Amino acid sequence: MLKDILYKVSLRTVKGDTNTAIKDLQIDSRKVSQGSCFIAIRGTISDGHQFINTAVENGAAAIVCEALPASLKDGVTYVEVETSAVAAGFMSHNFYDEPSLKLKLVGVTGTNGKTTIATLLWKLFTALGYKCGLISTIQNQVGNEVISSTHTTPDVISVNALLKKMVDAGCTKVFMECSSHAIHQHRITGLQFSGALFSNITHDHLDYHKTFDEYIRVKKSWFDALPATAFAISNADDKRGAVMLQNTAAKKYFYSLKTMADFKGKILENSLVGLHMLVNDSEVYFRLIGEFNAYNLLAVYGAAICLGEEKGNVLQVLSSLDGAEGRFDYMVSANDRIIGIVDYAHTPDALLNVLATIKKLRQGNEHIITVIGCGGDRDKTKRPIMAAAACEHSDRVIFTADNPRSEDPLEILKEMETGVNVVARKKYITIADRREAIKTAVSLAVKEDIILVAGKGHEKYQEIQGVKYDFDDKKILNEMFELLDK
């Protein structure tokens, strides 16, 4: 009944009967059918209030909105609320029988590391014998069933439907990426989190949030809203790590490689074979590579301890796990032993982390050849910064198209080039065709050189003018190794 679904929603006006049976919730008027409740949300691209009449014509039994339409149709219940997006969060949670209260839901936010941390948590707890759910950029999983993913965090109705499916399948723990967009757009409002993790915060999404302070505020607001029953874990080595937790009611924990913390790590050795670390005085070998993964592992370890697992079991399983697809995913060519690395790095900080890791892994005079682009219709301010970082920390750089989306790839590349100083100009070439760029990188590489193909990671497509074309960096890199007999 509509009155049950409206529990916890801040109501302004109700016109009609709330003892109305609701078949489903919709935020897209085109999906409305007889008995639906349409929630009109003001989005970044369109305003759902413009489609209220369409929803009514399609058979909506109820309309939830921030401003009532001029004319109301008999037999339809109209509910005016303060903020439709917030209402959608509580309504979705109620409609799907409060799924987040029936399992342990742990969220992960931060600029970099979200996917790796969430994926590692899913792999760890699955290996420990639990049936788990995963909601991530790469894919969603209900136990071992894989469901394709289109957003870091799905829309609020889809999130709750997915959590309900996980509850019904017997999942007891769910690990979820929580992007700043999702927090700001109330896609996770209404969910009850058992735990929350913060990885780091760096320059990203300023096309959406406009200022870095606003980006930080949005991330922090999620921690501020956590209940006292939850745990909150933050990176003590990030300069905003303490700020994130300063107003939370949740129990606070920190992880660190550099200072005293609840979950303290120290890197003893970092090589292409993996990480050799001390974790709270236990010596452990991990298969993951790089300092950034040392942080990811500490976050995962901390969450597992907070969820009541035994330290020895956690470290034993973690030591055997691989990371997420497209995150420092590497291969070695058959003949020349060229190392090819595919990574999702699409922010300046992530790119610097990957290149710093590669430099530390170099045994001698191997050259680093980086293939890099920047996505279209996204934060333009990071384009010259990305280009400068690539040139500063690589021997050769090839600028190429990423996902240009609706933009002209050549214009994106010109904006990247403005970040390159006079000294570094000899280091780079521009090849808009991504396949040709990867081929050129392989042809330039000699024995035991290192090629980094950055920006797209796990993605199996390239988005150009609204069309997604098949494109897999890892597959093409392997093809070029074979084609050029490397």
XYZ file of C-alpha atoms in Angstrom:
486
model
C 0.000 0.000 0.000
C 1.165 3.560 -0.756
C 0.846 4.608 2.926
C 3.335 1.861 3.926
C 5.776 2.819 1.185
C 5.700 6.451 2.369
C 7.060 5.529 5.846
C 9.823 8.003 6.894
C 9.106 10.296 3.898
C 8.703 13.995 4.736
C 5.264 14.859 3.288
C 4.023 18.339 2.366
C 0.632 17.623 0.809
C -1.385 14.515 -0.059
C -4.218 14.692 -2.598
C -6.100 11.398 -2.843
C -6.141 8.012 -1.111
C -2.934 6.532 0.320
C -4.704 3.153 0.779
C -3.771 2.487 -2.836
C -2.047 -0.693 -3.967
C 1.256 0.006 -5.743
C 2.598 -2.482 -8.271
C 6.048 -0.934 -8.746
C 8.062 2.278 -8.374
C 9.346 4.139 -11.424
C 11.499 7.228 -11.988
C 11.252 6.906 -15.804
C 7.756 7.783 -17.085
C 8.261 5.497 -20.104
C 8.402 2.478 -17.789
C 5.186 3.380 -15.956
C 2.252 0.987 -16.370
C -1.106 0.378 -14.640
C -0.637 0.579 -10.857
C 2.859 2.167 -10.857
C 3.957 4.952 -8.540
C 5.900 7.551 -10.525
C 8.469 9.608 -8.604
C 9.318 12.867 -10.397
C 12.997 13.603 -9.746
C 14.831 16.714 -10.857
C 17.937 15.296 -12.553
C 21.072 16.791 -14.101
C 19.758 16.304 -17.650
C 15.947 16.277 -17.335
C 13.238 17.083 -14.797
C 10.783 14.283 -14.024
C 8.072 16.876 -13.301
C 7.823 17.464 -17.062
C 6.684 13.856 -17.508
C 3.980 13.619 -14.835
C 1.180 13.768 -17.422
C 2.851 11.001 -19.449
C 3.081 8.850 -16.302
C -0.623 9.440 -15.559
C -1.557 8.569 -19.155
C 0.470 5.343 -18.829
C -1.579 4.283 -15.806
C 0.244 5.626 -12.736
C -1.795 5.075 -9.553
C 0.274 7.621 -7.623
C 2.579 10.549 -8.320
C 5.275 11.733 -5.912
C 6.669 15.179 -6.726
C 8.080 18.420 -5.310
C 5.421 20.610 -6.981
C 1.875 19.461 -7.727
C 0.763 19.781 -11.375
C -1.855 22.422 -12.248
C -4.548 19.821 -12.931
C -5.024 16.633 -10.907
C -6.647 13.548 -12.387
C -9.388 11.774 -10.428
C -8.377 8.353 -9.114
C -4.659 9.231 -8.973
C -3.026 10.011 -5.609
C -0.638 12.979 -5.647
C 1.986 13.291 -2.919
C 4.012 16.493 -2.582
C 7.353 16.065 -0.808
C 10.338 18.225 0.149
C 12.846 16.414 -2.111
C 11.753 13.681 -4.515
C 15.203 12.057 -4.646
C 15.256 11.651 -0.844
C 11.676 10.337 -0.898
C 12.667 7.827 -3.605
C 15.369 6.458 -1.297
C 13.047 5.762 1.628
C 10.192 4.597 -0.624
C 12.426 2.127 -2.483
C 13.779 0.717 0.772
C 10.227 0.303 2.107
C 8.846 -1.139 -1.137
C 11.516 -3.861 -1.221
C 10.947 -4.724 2.454
C 13.984 -2.936 3.918
C 16.644 -5.257 2.454
C 19.650 -3.470 4.000
C 18.366 -4.367 7.501
C 18.513 -8.087 6.652
C 22.226 -8.291 5.842
C 25.506 -6.524 6.581
C 25.910 -3.728 4.020
C 29.396 -2.210 3.751
C 30.037 0.774 1.474
C 33.307 2.078 0.022
C 33.915 5.645 -1.133
C 36.941 7.640 -2.270
C 38.443 8.820 -5.556
C 40.634 5.765 -6.178
C 40.512 2.196 -4.883
C 36.735 1.766 -4.488
C 36.445 -1.087 -6.994
C 39.502 -2.962 -5.743
C 38.456 -2.681 -2.081
C 34.840 -3.744 -2.734
C 35.923 -6.606 -5.010
C 38.563 -7.846 -2.547
C 35.998 -7.781 0.271
C 33.597 -9.837 -1.849
C 36.350 -12.335 -2.754
C 37.596 -12.535 0.849
C 34.223 -13.197 2.472
C 33.193 -15.589 -0.296
C 36.412 -17.547 0.352
C 35.629 -17.458 4.092
C 32.391 -19.318 3.341
C 29.785 -16.547 3.209
C 27.325 -15.924 0.397
C 27.945 -12.311 -0.584
C 26.706 -9.588 -2.881
C 28.824 -7.065 -4.795
C 27.736 -3.744 -6.312
C 30.645 -2.259 -8.269
C 31.758 -0.392 -11.380
C 32.867 -3.607 -13.081
C 29.936 -5.855 -12.233
C 27.268 -6.685 -9.705
C 27.222 -10.158 -8.179
C 24.614 -12.119 -6.282
C 26.715 -14.959 -4.936
C 28.437 -16.256 -8.076
C 25.756 -14.907 -10.440
C 27.159 -11.965 -12.408
C 24.880 -9.058 -13.347
C 26.279 -6.434 -15.713
C 26.934 -2.969 -14.314
C 26.328 0.383 -16.033
C 27.027 2.842 -13.190
C 29.370 2.786 -10.179
C 26.172 2.932 -8.115
C 22.822 2.061 -9.824
C 19.700 4.254 -9.448
C 17.956 4.113 -6.074
C 15.166 1.737 -7.140
C 17.611 -0.639 -8.857
C 19.892 -0.637 -5.776
C 17.050 -1.720 -3.507
C 15.736 -4.278 -6.014
C 19.255 -5.719 -6.246
C 19.628 -5.829 -2.449
C 16.240 -7.580 -2.179
C 17.444 -10.142 -4.740
C 20.585 -10.651 -2.636
C 18.531 -11.155 0.546
C 16.270 -13.651 -1.247
C 19.320 -15.533 -2.543
C 20.660 -15.910 1.005
C 23.441 -13.310 0.923
C 24.482 -12.208 4.406
C 27.026 -9.549 3.418
C 27.062 -7.009 0.582
C 29.975 -4.807 -0.471
C 29.126 -1.704 -2.444
C 30.920 1.164 -4.145
C 29.391 4.517 -3.188
C 30.350 7.234 -5.663
C 30.075 10.937 -4.879
C 27.387 11.203 -7.583
C 25.353 8.469 -5.871
C 25.645 10.156 -2.461
C 24.711 13.577 -3.858
C 21.811 12.228 -5.933
C 20.445 10.260 -2.937
C 20.851 6.901 -4.703
C 21.889 5.338 -1.372
C 19.554 7.365 0.867
C 17.403 5.132 3.092
C 19.928 2.278 3.178
C 21.248 1.143 6.569
C 25.017 0.643 6.374
C 26.836 -1.641 8.814
C 30.176 -0.192 7.776
C 31.751 2.484 5.590
C 35.289 2.843 4.217
C 37.163 5.877 2.875
C 40.170 5.295 0.584
C 41.415 8.764 -0.474
C 40.259 11.932 -2.159
C 41.948 13.651 -5.089
C 41.091 15.779 -8.117
C 38.060 14.261 -9.885
C 34.443 14.926 -10.923
C 34.836 18.718 -10.755
C 32.669 18.888 -13.886
C 29.839 17.765 -11.585
C 30.716 19.096 -8.130
C 32.287 22.355 -9.419
C 34.680 22.747 -6.456
C 36.985 20.385 -4.593
C 35.470 21.518 -1.268
C 32.002 20.522 -2.473
C 33.337 17.132 -3.617
C 34.788 16.575 -0.111
C 31.572 17.788 1.565
C 29.465 15.299 -0.405
C 31.706 12.350 0.509
C 31.769 13.443 4.163
C 27.958 13.782 4.320
C 27.645 10.005 3.932
C 29.845 9.387 6.999
C 27.962 12.100 8.918
C 24.702 10.176 8.406
C 25.984 6.773 9.601
C 24.302 5.282 12.694
C 26.181 4.650 15.951
C 25.858 0.909 15.297
C 28.094 1.152 12.194
C 31.880 1.219 11.866
C 33.749 3.815 9.791
C 37.285 3.166 8.539
C 39.463 5.894 7.017
C 42.928 6.318 5.533
C 45.030 8.156 8.127
C 47.656 8.976 5.484
C 45.214 10.960 3.346
C 45.135 14.578 4.534
C 41.321 14.472 4.541
C 41.165 11.063 6.207
C 40.464 12.403 9.702
C 38.095 15.102 8.411
C 35.877 12.460 6.805
C 35.121 10.900 10.199
C 35.115 13.974 12.457
C 31.299 14.222 12.705
C 30.263 10.591 12.347
C 28.379 8.739 15.078
C 29.885 5.456 13.852
C 32.797 3.753 15.623
C 35.986 5.188 14.090
C 39.036 3.246 12.877
C 42.068 4.237 10.792
C 44.569 2.400 8.598
C 48.038 3.638 7.669
C 51.458 2.866 6.233
C 53.074 5.981 7.747
C 51.708 6.560 11.225
C 50.225 4.709 14.195
C 46.767 3.366 13.383
C 44.305 0.614 14.282
C 45.326 -1.246 11.117
C 49.020 -0.546 10.561
C 50.990 -1.762 7.575
C 54.604 -1.612 6.475
C 55.930 -2.566 3.033
C 58.985 -4.794 3.336
C 59.282 -5.504 -0.390
C 57.358 -4.416 -3.500
C 58.077 -6.316 -6.714
C 56.348 -7.748 -9.780
C 55.814 -10.914 -7.774
C 53.743 -9.004 -5.202
C 53.908 -7.236 -1.850
C 55.761 -8.455 1.239
C 54.229 -6.593 4.210
C 53.884 -6.349 7.933
C 50.224 -6.029 8.899
C 49.824 -5.295 12.616
C 53.098 -7.211 13.242
C 52.141 -10.222 11.071
C 54.425 -10.860 8.082
C 52.387 -11.551 4.934
C 53.025 -12.013 1.203
C 50.313 -10.656 -1.121
C 49.865 -11.221 -4.854
C 48.846 -7.593 -5.436
C 51.464 -5.042 -6.469
C 52.195 -1.457 -5.474
C 51.848 0.917 -2.548
C 48.288 1.852 -3.548
C 47.314 -1.805 -3.215
C 49.002 -1.945 0.199
C 46.468 0.705 1.259
C 43.604 -1.220 -0.361
C 44.634 -4.387 1.476
C 44.766 -2.574 4.838
C 41.261 -1.181 4.268
C 39.941 -4.662 3.471
C 41.747 -6.181 6.451
C 40.281 -3.511 8.731
C 36.741 -4.086 7.478
C 37.079 -7.847 7.975
C 38.226 -7.373 11.574
C 35.336 -4.941 12.212
C 32.961 -7.568 10.810
C 34.212 -10.016 13.443
C 36.622 -12.203 11.466
C 39.755 -13.761 12.934
C 43.011 -12.018 11.969
C 44.939 -15.143 10.891
C 42.133 -16.411 8.631
C 41.719 -13.007 6.998
C 45.425 -12.582 6.183
C 45.755 -16.161 4.930
C 42.897 -15.732 2.439
C 43.926 -12.199 1.428
C 47.420 -13.438 0.593
C 45.983 -15.686 -2.124
C 43.676 -13.153 -3.832
C 44.044 -11.305 -7.118
C 42.633 -7.789 -7.482
C 39.849 -6.398 -9.645
C 39.966 -6.698 -13.430
C 41.625 -3.744 -15.157
C 43.409 -2.581 -12.004
C 47.174 -2.972 -12.572
C 46.350 -5.939 -14.793
C 49.632 -7.059 -16.339
C 50.977 -9.518 -18.906
C 54.413 -10.354 -20.294
C 55.055 -10.776 -24.031
C 56.372 -14.159 -25.158
C 59.585 -13.179 -26.959
C 60.906 -9.828 -25.727
C 59.475 -10.148 -22.202
C 57.836 -6.722 -22.549
C 55.559 -6.021 -19.603
C 52.131 -4.733 -20.614
C 50.013 -3.123 -17.881
C 46.349 -2.173 -18.287
C 44.963 0.123 -15.604
C 41.765 2.109 -15.066
C 43.773 5.166 -13.902
C 41.677 8.093 -15.128
C 42.551 10.728 -12.521
C 45.915 12.513 -12.103
C 46.508 10.900 -8.715
C 45.669 7.376 -9.910
C 47.993 7.809 -12.905
C 50.817 9.055 -10.669
C 50.287 6.080 -8.320
C 50.526 3.582 -11.168
C 53.589 5.246 -12.727
C 55.302 5.478 -9.309
C 54.649 1.775 -8.796
C 56.071 0.943 -12.239
C 59.207 2.999 -11.521
C 59.776 1.087 -8.283
C 59.397 -2.216 -10.130
C 62.028 -1.378 -12.748
C 65.057 -3.624 -12.490
C 67.383 -1.596 -14.692
C 67.099 0.682 -17.713
C 63.728 -0.464 -19.030
C 61.771 2.301 -20.752
C 58.246 3.191 -19.626
C 55.899 3.839 -22.571
C 52.502 5.226 -21.577
C 49.362 5.265 -23.730
C 46.855 7.716 -22.225
C 43.697 9.619 -23.118
C 40.960 11.532 -21.284
C 37.220 10.890 -21.369
C 34.842 13.252 -23.130
C 31.951 15.012 -21.339
C 33.903 14.785 -18.088
C 36.069 17.080 -15.954
C 38.138 19.064 -18.510
C 40.454 20.609 -15.927
C 42.303 17.336 -15.347
C 43.260 16.847 -19.034
C 46.466 18.955 -19.068
C 47.376 17.635 -15.591
C 47.074 14.012 -16.778
C 49.213 14.769 -19.842
C 51.890 16.481 -17.742
C 51.988 13.590 -15.254
C 52.334 11.017 -18.039
C 55.203 12.924 -19.674
C 57.037 13.609 -16.434
C 57.078 9.981 -15.308
C 57.398 8.115 -18.639
C 60.141 7.838 -21.246
C 57.692 7.927 -24.170
C 54.006 8.907 -24.202
C 51.278 8.425 -26.767
C 48.186 10.597 -26.337
C 45.104 8.915 -27.745
C 41.310 8.787 -27.535
C 39.701 7.329 -24.395
C 35.871 7.465 -24.467
C 35.365 10.748 -26.368
C 31.569 10.413 -25.993
C 29.961 13.480 -27.632
C 33.224 15.467 -27.886
C 35.681 15.654 -30.769
C 38.639 13.449 -29.730
C 41.097 15.797 -31.463
C 39.893 18.698 -29.305
C 40.359 16.594 -26.144
C 43.901 15.762 -27.270
C 44.670 19.450 -27.909
C 43.532 20.259 -24.356
C 45.806 17.515 -23.015
C 48.771 18.873 -24.974
C 48.486 22.292 -23.290
C 49.776 20.674 -20.093
C 53.073 19.544 -21.596
C 56.061 21.826 -20.991
C 58.689 22.633 -23.634
C 61.200 20.096 -22.307
C 58.711 17.225 -22.396
C 57.390 17.922 -25.907
C 59.932 15.586 -27.485
C 58.577 12.728 -25.371
C 55.064 12.489 -26.772
C 53.218 11.821 -29.988
C 49.484 12.028 -30.615
C 47.576 9.202 -32.327
C 43.805 9.584 -32.007
C 43.027 5.974 -33.025
C 43.441 3.974 -29.792
C 44.223 0.679 -31.556
C 46.978 2.367 -33.590
C 48.294 4.051 -30.457
C 48.649 0.696 -28.673
C 50.245 -0.823 -31.781
C 52.749 2.055 -31.929
C 53.625 1.610 -28.247
C 54.360 -2.074 -28.832
C 56.450 -1.310 -31.934
C 58.509 1.260 -29.970
C 59.123 -1.150 -27.081
C 62.319 -3.189 -26.947
C 63.291 -6.093 -24.728
C 61.855 -5.887 -21.171
C 60.392 -2.389 -21.616
C 57.155 -1.575 -19.789
C 53.985 -0.400 -21.560
C 51.173 1.197 -19.557
C 47.772 1.504 -21.260
C 45.797 3.730 -18.906
C 42.296 5.090 -18.521
C 39.860 2.348 -19.478
C 40.932 -0.709 -17.485
C 38.103 -3.261 -17.326
C 35.940 -1.532 -19.960
C 35.251 -3.617 -23.051
C 34.057 -0.745 -25.221
C 34.901 2.694 -26.555
C 32.062 5.212 -26.470
C 31.934 7.545 -29.495
C 28.963 9.808 -30.263
C 26.530 7.739 -28.211
C 27.638 4.373 -29.661
C 29.640 1.811 -27.681
C 32.096 -0.030 -29.959
C 33.850 -3.241 -28.876
C 37.264 -2.325 -27.493
C 39.352 -4.174 -24.927
C 42.778 -2.682 -24.094
C 44.131 -5.952 -22.706
C 42.984 -8.008 -25.685
C 44.428 -5.511 -28.196
C 47.725 -5.282 -26.305
C 48.059 -9.083 -26.483
C 47.125 -9.048 -30.180
C 49.854 -6.486 -30.921
C 52.470 -8.495 -29.019
C 51.676 -11.419 -31.325
C 51.299 -9.384 -34.508
C 54.642 -7.623 -34.046
C 56.321 -10.817 -32.824
C 57.314 -9.257 -29.498
